[in-house]
Every structure is written in C-alpha cells, then in structure tokens.
Amino acid sequence: MNWYPWLNETYRQLISAYQAGRGHHALLIHSIAGNGAEALSYGVSRWLICQNKDGLKSCGECHSCRLMLAGTHPDYHVLEPEKGKTTISVDAVRKLTDTLSGHAQQSGAKVVSIPDAQVLTDAAANALLKTLEEPAGQTYFLLGCEKLDSLLATLRSRCLTHFLPAPDQQVALYWLQKQQAGLSVEDAVTALTLCQGAPVAALQLLEPEQWQRRLLLCNELEQSLRQKDFLKLLRALNTDNGPECINWLLGLIADGIKLQQKAGQYVVNQDKMACITLLATSMSSSQLLDVYSQWQACRYQLLTVPALNQELLLTNQLLHWEALFASPSR
C-alpha cells in the first residue's frame, strides 16, 4: 500500500501513544475520502503486529512483517462488504468475533481493520460492541469513517476518535505535481478544492479520462445555457457514475449562487468562470436554488432506489430545468 508524506506526523503521534502505553485498543480514524486514511491504518497495523519493532517503524523483516507484506497474515483481519454487497452483515461480524476469541496464530497481536465503519448495519455494529468493549488481550481495532454521525453512538463511545486533517495546500500541490508530470497549478488547485483538499482523491480526479469527463460536463452546461437546450447535458450525465457527475453539476450551480451573492472568492470551479458567470446571469437566485434542490433529490434517488432507470430520471430532470429556464420569472 502506498504511503503519503502528510501522514508522517499523525503516524508518529499514534505510535508514540502506543509506545507509552496510552494507545487505545479501538482507534477510529475520522477523515474525508481520498486523504490516505487507509494507508495510515495499515501502517499502524503493521507496527502493532510486528514482532521486532524498530522504534516507530515495523522492522519489515520478521515473519509477521513478511506475512503482512504478502497479504496473508492470519491475525490481520479486514472487515469489508462481501462482493456484490454494500454493507457489512451481522453474520460477518459474528464470524470475526468467533475468530478473535481464539489465540493469535502468530503468538502476537491480532488486528482488525474496518476501513469504512459506516457500512456496518445496525445489527452488525451492535454485534461488535461487546468485543470492542472487552477485547481479548493484544487485540486492536482500527476503524475508518468519513461521517461520525452516521455511526451508532454506542459504537463511537467505545473508540478513541482521531481526526486526520487534509494536508496544507502547498504540501498537497507539491505531491500532486510529483505524481503527474506537466500538471498545471490551476488544474491541481481546482481538483484539490473539488476534493475538499484530499490529495489522493484529487489525483484520481485528475486522471485524464476522469478529468475529461468533468470538462465535458462543464462545456455541455455552457452550451445548454447558450442554446437553451438542456438535453445536451444528458450525454455528460448518463454515465456509469451518474451520481458523481451530478456532484460536479451541483458544484457548478453552487458556484453560480456564490457569484450572485458577491462571494466569488469562494468559487470552487475557478477554471470554469465563464460557465459559472453565464449560469449566474442566466437564472435568478431562486431558480438556481430550486435547480440545486432538484438535482440533490435526483442524486439521492440514484444512490438509494434500486433498479432505477437512470437515463429516464436524468431526462425528466433536464426537461424540468429547461422549462424553469424558459419561465418568465427569469
């Protein structure tokens, strides 16, 4: 797993606490997506499970370290949804707790990683509570979470929460430009802003195919506004990841509202000011707010309603927008 330089200080703090006997057996890492939280969790797991620790580092040479590097350590458990599922079931948690009740196969620590604790069902989270409260000796839990309020309060109360902040922008920019040759500062800053400062997420967004999808959406929106033909946007929105495209669209609409409110300094899509300005001058504030609310509802439906006809839903939404755009109140 890749390591990221902005994790170093947080890693040192966490490992120093374990060295001093103050480390918690259940650590909840709260972070935005694409900020390297999984790498941090894995690094801490490596140290906890290492049989010959080298200060703040795992040795990389002992049998446990070699098993971890090979991804075959029998005392390192990653709890994720099964293939084709979006949640972690209570049965998966019960199976894990049964395994943890036995002795460590390598006579050292047992470590459980739950990269996204939000996908635990309520029943699964409840089944985990007793083990979290009274774990067997040398058993550690490392949980990850983007939204703390999505977790059961009883689960949060049994963990020590550690917030992983996004790195300073200059650190993130330097890292991004090292990862992608020829990357412009404007594109890097825009991607970081769109990803709330998370460098790994920004790098994924800047992948040529993904970045072109975003640019296509911006260009099609501008053409739709000029030609008063919003169905032109369907091609850019009706993709395998429609909710993400709607997220980009929501960001552009929000930027248009900011511009109307004389808050241009807070615009996120700084590289698309022409499109945002056109949006802000073509529709009233109330209309933009209505459109924003409608697209939020559309995205929610796509994420929560199974077997929904995405193309039909998007087409209907675009026709509503076109009708609103043509209304006299504009």
mmCIF file with all atom_site columns, C-alpha atoms in Angstrom, residues 238-327:
data_model
loop_
_atom_site.group_PDB
_atom_site.id
_atom_site.type_symbol
_atom_site.label_atom_id
_atom_site.label_alt_id
_atom_site.label_comp_id
_atom_site.label_asym_id
_atom_site.label_entity_id
_atom_site.label_seq_id
_atom_site.pdbx_PDB_ins_code
_atom_site.Cartn_x
_atom_site.Cartn_y
_atom_site.Cartn_z
_atom_site.occupancy
_atom_site.B_iso_or_equiv
_atom_site.pdbx_formal_charge
_atom_site.auth_seq_id
_atom_site.auth_comp_id
_atom_site.auth_asym_id
_atom_site.auth_atom_id
_atom_site.pdbx_PDB_model_num
ATOM 1  C CA . ASN A 1 238 ? -25.706 9.492  -18.122 1.00 0.00 ? 238 ASN A CA 1
ATOM 2  C CA . THR A 1 239 ? -22.512 7.579  -17.329 1.00 0.00 ? 239 THR A CA 1
ATOM 3  C CA . ASP A 1 240 ? -21.581 4.598  -15.182 1.00 0.00 ? 240 ASP A CA 1
ATOM 4  C CA . ASN A 1 241 ? -21.106 7.012  -12.304 1.00 0.00 ? 241 ASN A CA 1
ATOM 5  C CA . GLY A 1 242 ? -24.053 9.349  -12.692 1.00 0.00 ? 242 GLY A CA 1
ATOM 6  C CA . PRO A 1 243 ? -24.125 10.465 -9.010  1.00 0.00 ? 243 PRO A CA 1
ATOM 7  C CA . GLU A 1 244 ? -20.528 11.704 -9.253  1.00 0.00 ? 244 GLU A CA 1
ATOM 8  C CA . CYS A 1 245 ? -21.356 13.693 -12.405 1.00 0.00 ? 245 CYS A CA 1
ATOM 9  C CA . ILE A 1 246 ? -24.336 15.202 -10.599 1.00 0.00 ? 246 ILE A CA 1
ATOM 10 C CA . ASN A 1 247 ? -21.948 16.153 -7.780  1.00 0.00 ? 247 ASN A CA 1
ATOM 11 C CA . TRP A 1 248 ? -19.868 18.138 -10.278 1.00 0.00 ? 248 TRP A CA 1
ATOM 12 C CA . LEU A 1 249 ? -23.035 19.763 -11.612 1.00 0.00 ? 249 LEU A CA 1
ATOM 13 C CA . LEU A 1 250 ? -24.151 20.680 -8.089  1.00 0.00 ? 250 LEU A CA 1
ATOM 14 C CA . GLY A 1 251 ? -20.750 22.293 -7.524  1.00 0.00 ? 251 GLY A CA 1
ATOM 15 C CA . LEU A 1 252 ? -21.169 24.452 -10.635 1.00 0.00 ? 252 LEU A CA 1
ATOM 16 C CA . ILE A 1 253 ? -24.677 25.509 -9.611  1.00 0.00 ? 253 ILE A CA 1
ATOM 17 C CA . ALA A 1 254 ? -23.459 26.325 -6.087  1.00 0.00 ? 254 ALA A CA 1
ATOM 18 C CA . ASP A 1 255 ? -20.674 28.438 -7.617  1.00 0.00 ? 255 ASP A CA 1
ATOM 19 C CA . GLY A 1 256 ? -23.271 30.319 -9.657  1.00 0.00 ? 256 GLY A CA 1
ATOM 20 C CA . ILE A 1 257 ? -25.201 31.093 -6.467  1.00 0.00 ? 257 ILE A CA 1
ATOM 21 C CA . LYS A 1 258 ? -21.986 32.303 -4.779  1.00 0.00 ? 258 LYS A CA 1
ATOM 22 C CA . LEU A 1 259 ? -21.303 34.606 -7.707  1.00 0.00 ? 259 LEU A CA 1
ATOM 23 C CA . GLN A 1 260 ? -24.795 36.078 -7.443  1.00 0.00 ? 260 GLN A CA 1
ATOM 24 C CA . GLN A 1 261 ? -24.219 36.691 -3.743  1.00 0.00 ? 261 GLN A CA 1
ATOM 25 C CA . LYS A 1 262 ? -20.935 38.571 -4.418  1.00 0.00 ? 262 LYS A CA 1
ATOM 26 C CA . ALA A 1 263 ? -18.912 35.688 -2.952  1.00 0.00 ? 263 ALA A CA 1
ATOM 27 C CA . GLY A 1 264 ? -16.787 34.941 -5.999  1.00 0.00 ? 264 GLY A CA 1
ATOM 28 C CA . GLN A 1 265 ? -13.705 34.347 -3.857  1.00 0.00 ? 265 GLN A CA 1
ATOM 29 C CA . TYR A 1 266 ? -15.335 31.115 -2.620  1.00 0.00 ? 266 TYR A CA 1
ATOM 30 C CA . VAL A 1 267 ? -15.988 29.699 -6.092  1.00 0.00 ? 267 VAL A CA 1
ATOM 31 C CA . VAL A 1 268 ? -14.649 26.140 -6.325  1.00 0.00 ? 268 VAL A CA 1
ATOM 32 C CA . ASN A 1 269 ? -14.512 25.686 -10.100 1.00 0.00 ? 269 ASN A CA 1
ATOM 33 C CA . GLN A 1 270 ? -12.116 28.575 -10.696 1.00 0.00 ? 270 GLN A CA 1
ATOM 34 C CA . ASP A 1 271 ? -11.075 27.151 -14.073 1.00 0.00 ? 271 ASP A CA 1
ATOM 35 C CA . LYS A 1 272 ? -14.658 27.448 -15.385 1.00 0.00 ? 272 LYS A CA 1
ATOM 36 C CA . MET A 1 273 ? -15.533 31.036 -14.528 1.00 0.00 ? 273 MET A CA 1
ATOM 37 C CA . ALA A 1 274 ? -17.084 31.701 -17.951 1.00 0.00 ? 274 ALA A CA 1
ATOM 38 C CA . CYS A 1 275 ? -19.577 28.862 -17.462 1.00 0.00 ? 275 CYS A CA 1
ATOM 39 C CA . ILE A 1 276 ? -20.345 29.890 -13.877 1.00 0.00 ? 276 ILE A CA 1
ATOM 40 C CA . THR A 1 277 ? -20.810 33.542 -14.843 1.00 0.00 ? 277 THR A CA 1
ATOM 41 C CA . LEU A 1 278 ? -23.226 32.514 -17.604 1.00 0.00 ? 278 LEU A CA 1
ATOM 42 C CA . LEU A 1 279 ? -25.134 30.372 -15.123 1.00 0.00 ? 279 LEU A CA 1
ATOM 43 C CA . ALA A 1 280 ? -25.297 33.217 -12.582 1.00 0.00 ? 280 ALA A CA 1
ATOM 44 C CA . THR A 1 281 ? -26.547 35.746 -15.125 1.00 0.00 ? 281 THR A CA 1
ATOM 45 C CA . SER A 1 282 ? -28.995 33.452 -16.944 1.00 0.00 ? 282 SER A CA 1
ATOM 46 C CA . MET A 1 283 ? -31.096 32.448 -13.932 1.00 0.00 ? 283 MET A CA 1
ATOM 47 C CA . SER A 1 284 ? -32.376 34.116 -10.792 1.00 0.00 ? 284 SER A CA 1
ATOM 48 C CA . SER A 1 285 ? -31.197 33.134 -7.327  1.00 0.00 ? 285 SER A CA 1
ATOM 49 C CA . SER A 1 286 ? -34.500 31.443 -6.541  1.00 0.00 ? 286 SER A CA 1
ATOM 50 C CA . GLN A 1 287 ? -34.336 29.449 -9.768  1.00 0.00 ? 287 GLN A CA 1
ATOM 51 C CA . LEU A 1 288 ? -30.790 28.298 -9.100  1.00 0.00 ? 288 LEU A CA 1
ATOM 52 C CA . LEU A 1 289 ? -31.757 27.266 -5.583  1.00 0.00 ? 289 LEU A CA 1
ATOM 53 C CA . ASP A 1 290 ? -34.708 25.300 -6.975  1.00 0.00 ? 290 ASP A CA 1
ATOM 54 C CA . VAL A 1 291 ? -32.492 23.597 -9.546  1.00 0.00 ? 291 VAL A CA 1
ATOM 55 C CA . TYR A 1 292 ? -29.906 22.778 -6.888  1.00 0.00 ? 292 TYR A CA 1
ATOM 56 C CA . SER A 1 293 ? -32.546 21.208 -4.657  1.00 0.00 ? 293 SER A CA 1
ATOM 57 C CA . GLN A 1 294 ? -33.968 19.168 -7.558  1.00 0.00 ? 294 GLN A CA 1
ATOM 58 C CA . TRP A 1 295 ? -30.559 17.786 -8.535  1.00 0.00 ? 295 TRP A CA 1
ATOM 59 C CA . GLN A 1 296 ? -29.837 16.889 -4.909  1.00 0.00 ? 296 GLN A CA 1
ATOM 60 C CA . ALA A 1 297 ? -33.057 14.873 -4.835  1.00 0.00 ? 297 ALA A CA 1
ATOM 61 C CA . CYS A 1 298 ? -32.182 13.271 -8.175  1.00 0.00 ? 298 CYS A CA 1
ATOM 62 C CA . ARG A 1 299 ? -28.772 12.181 -6.898  1.00 0.00 ? 299 ARG A CA 1
ATOM 63 C CA . TYR A 1 300 ? -30.304 10.791 -3.715  1.00 0.00 ? 300 TYR A CA 1
ATOM 64 C CA . GLN A 1 301 ? -32.724 8.700  -5.763  1.00 0.00 ? 301 GLN A CA 1
ATOM 65 C CA . LEU A 1 302 ? -29.926 7.287  -7.894  1.00 0.00 ? 302 LEU A CA 1
ATOM 66 C CA . LEU A 1 303 ? -27.993 6.308  -4.783  1.00 0.00 ? 303 LEU A CA 1
ATOM 67 C CA . THR A 1 304 ? -30.854 4.794  -2.817  1.00 0.00 ? 304 THR A CA 1
ATOM 68 C CA . VAL A 1 305 ? -33.505 3.419  -5.207  1.00 0.00 ? 305 VAL A CA 1
ATOM 69 C CA . PRO A 1 306 ? -32.509 0.040  -6.703  1.00 0.00 ? 306 PRO A CA 1
ATOM 70 C CA . ALA A 1 307 ? -33.013 -0.723 -10.418 1.00 0.00 ? 307 ALA A CA 1
ATOM 71 C CA . LEU A 1 308 ? -33.904 2.892  -11.207 1.00 0.00 ? 308 LEU A CA 1
ATOM 72 C CA . ASN A 1 309 ? -33.882 3.909  -14.884 1.00 0.00 ? 309 ASN A CA 1
ATOM 73 C CA . GLN A 1 310 ? -31.070 6.470  -14.728 1.00 0.00 ? 310 GLN A CA 1
ATOM 74 C CA . GLU A 1 311 ? -31.490 7.794  -18.267 1.00 0.00 ? 311 GLU A CA 1
ATOM 75 C CA . LEU A 1 312 ? -35.219 8.371  -17.803 1.00 0.00 ? 312 LEU A CA 1
ATOM 76 C CA . LEU A 1 313 ? -34.709 10.113 -14.454 1.00 0.00 ? 313 LEU A CA 1
ATOM 77 C CA . LEU A 1 314 ? -31.977 12.382 -15.852 1.00 0.00 ? 314 LEU A CA 1
ATOM 78 C CA . THR A 1 315 ? -34.024 13.200 -18.957 1.00 0.00 ? 315 THR A CA 1
ATOM 79 C CA . ASN A 1 316 ? -37.013 14.170 -16.823 1.00 0.00 ? 316 ASN A CA 1
ATOM 80 C CA . GLN A 1 317 ? -34.810 16.345 -14.601 1.00 0.00 ? 317 GLN A CA 1
ATOM 81 C CA . LEU A 1 318 ? -33.239 18.120 -17.578 1.00 0.00 ? 318 LEU A CA 1
ATOM 82 C CA . LEU A 1 319 ? -36.660 18.839 -19.116 1.00 0.00 ? 319 LEU A CA 1
ATOM 83 C CA . HIS A 1 320 ? -37.781 20.354 -15.794 1.00 0.00 ? 320 HIS A CA 1
ATOM 84 C CA . TRP A 1 321 ? -34.675 22.550 -15.822 1.00 0.00 ? 321 TRP A CA 1
ATOM 85 C CA . GLU A 1 322 ? -35.334 23.622 -19.400 1.00 0.00 ? 322 GLU A CA 1
ATOM 86 C CA . ALA A 1 323 ? -38.924 24.566 -18.532 1.00 0.00 ? 323 ALA A CA 1
ATOM 87 C CA . LEU A 1 324 ? -37.745 26.545 -15.494 1.00 0.00 ? 324 LEU A CA 1
ATOM 88 C CA . PHE A 1 325 ? -35.099 28.294 -17.585 1.00 0.00 ? 325 PHE A CA 1
ATOM 89 C CA . ALA A 1 326 ? -37.738 29.398 -20.109 1.00 0.00 ? 326 ALA A CA 1
ATOM 90 C CA . SER A 1 327 ? -40.188 30.639 -17.468 1.00 0.00 ? 327 SER A CA 1
#
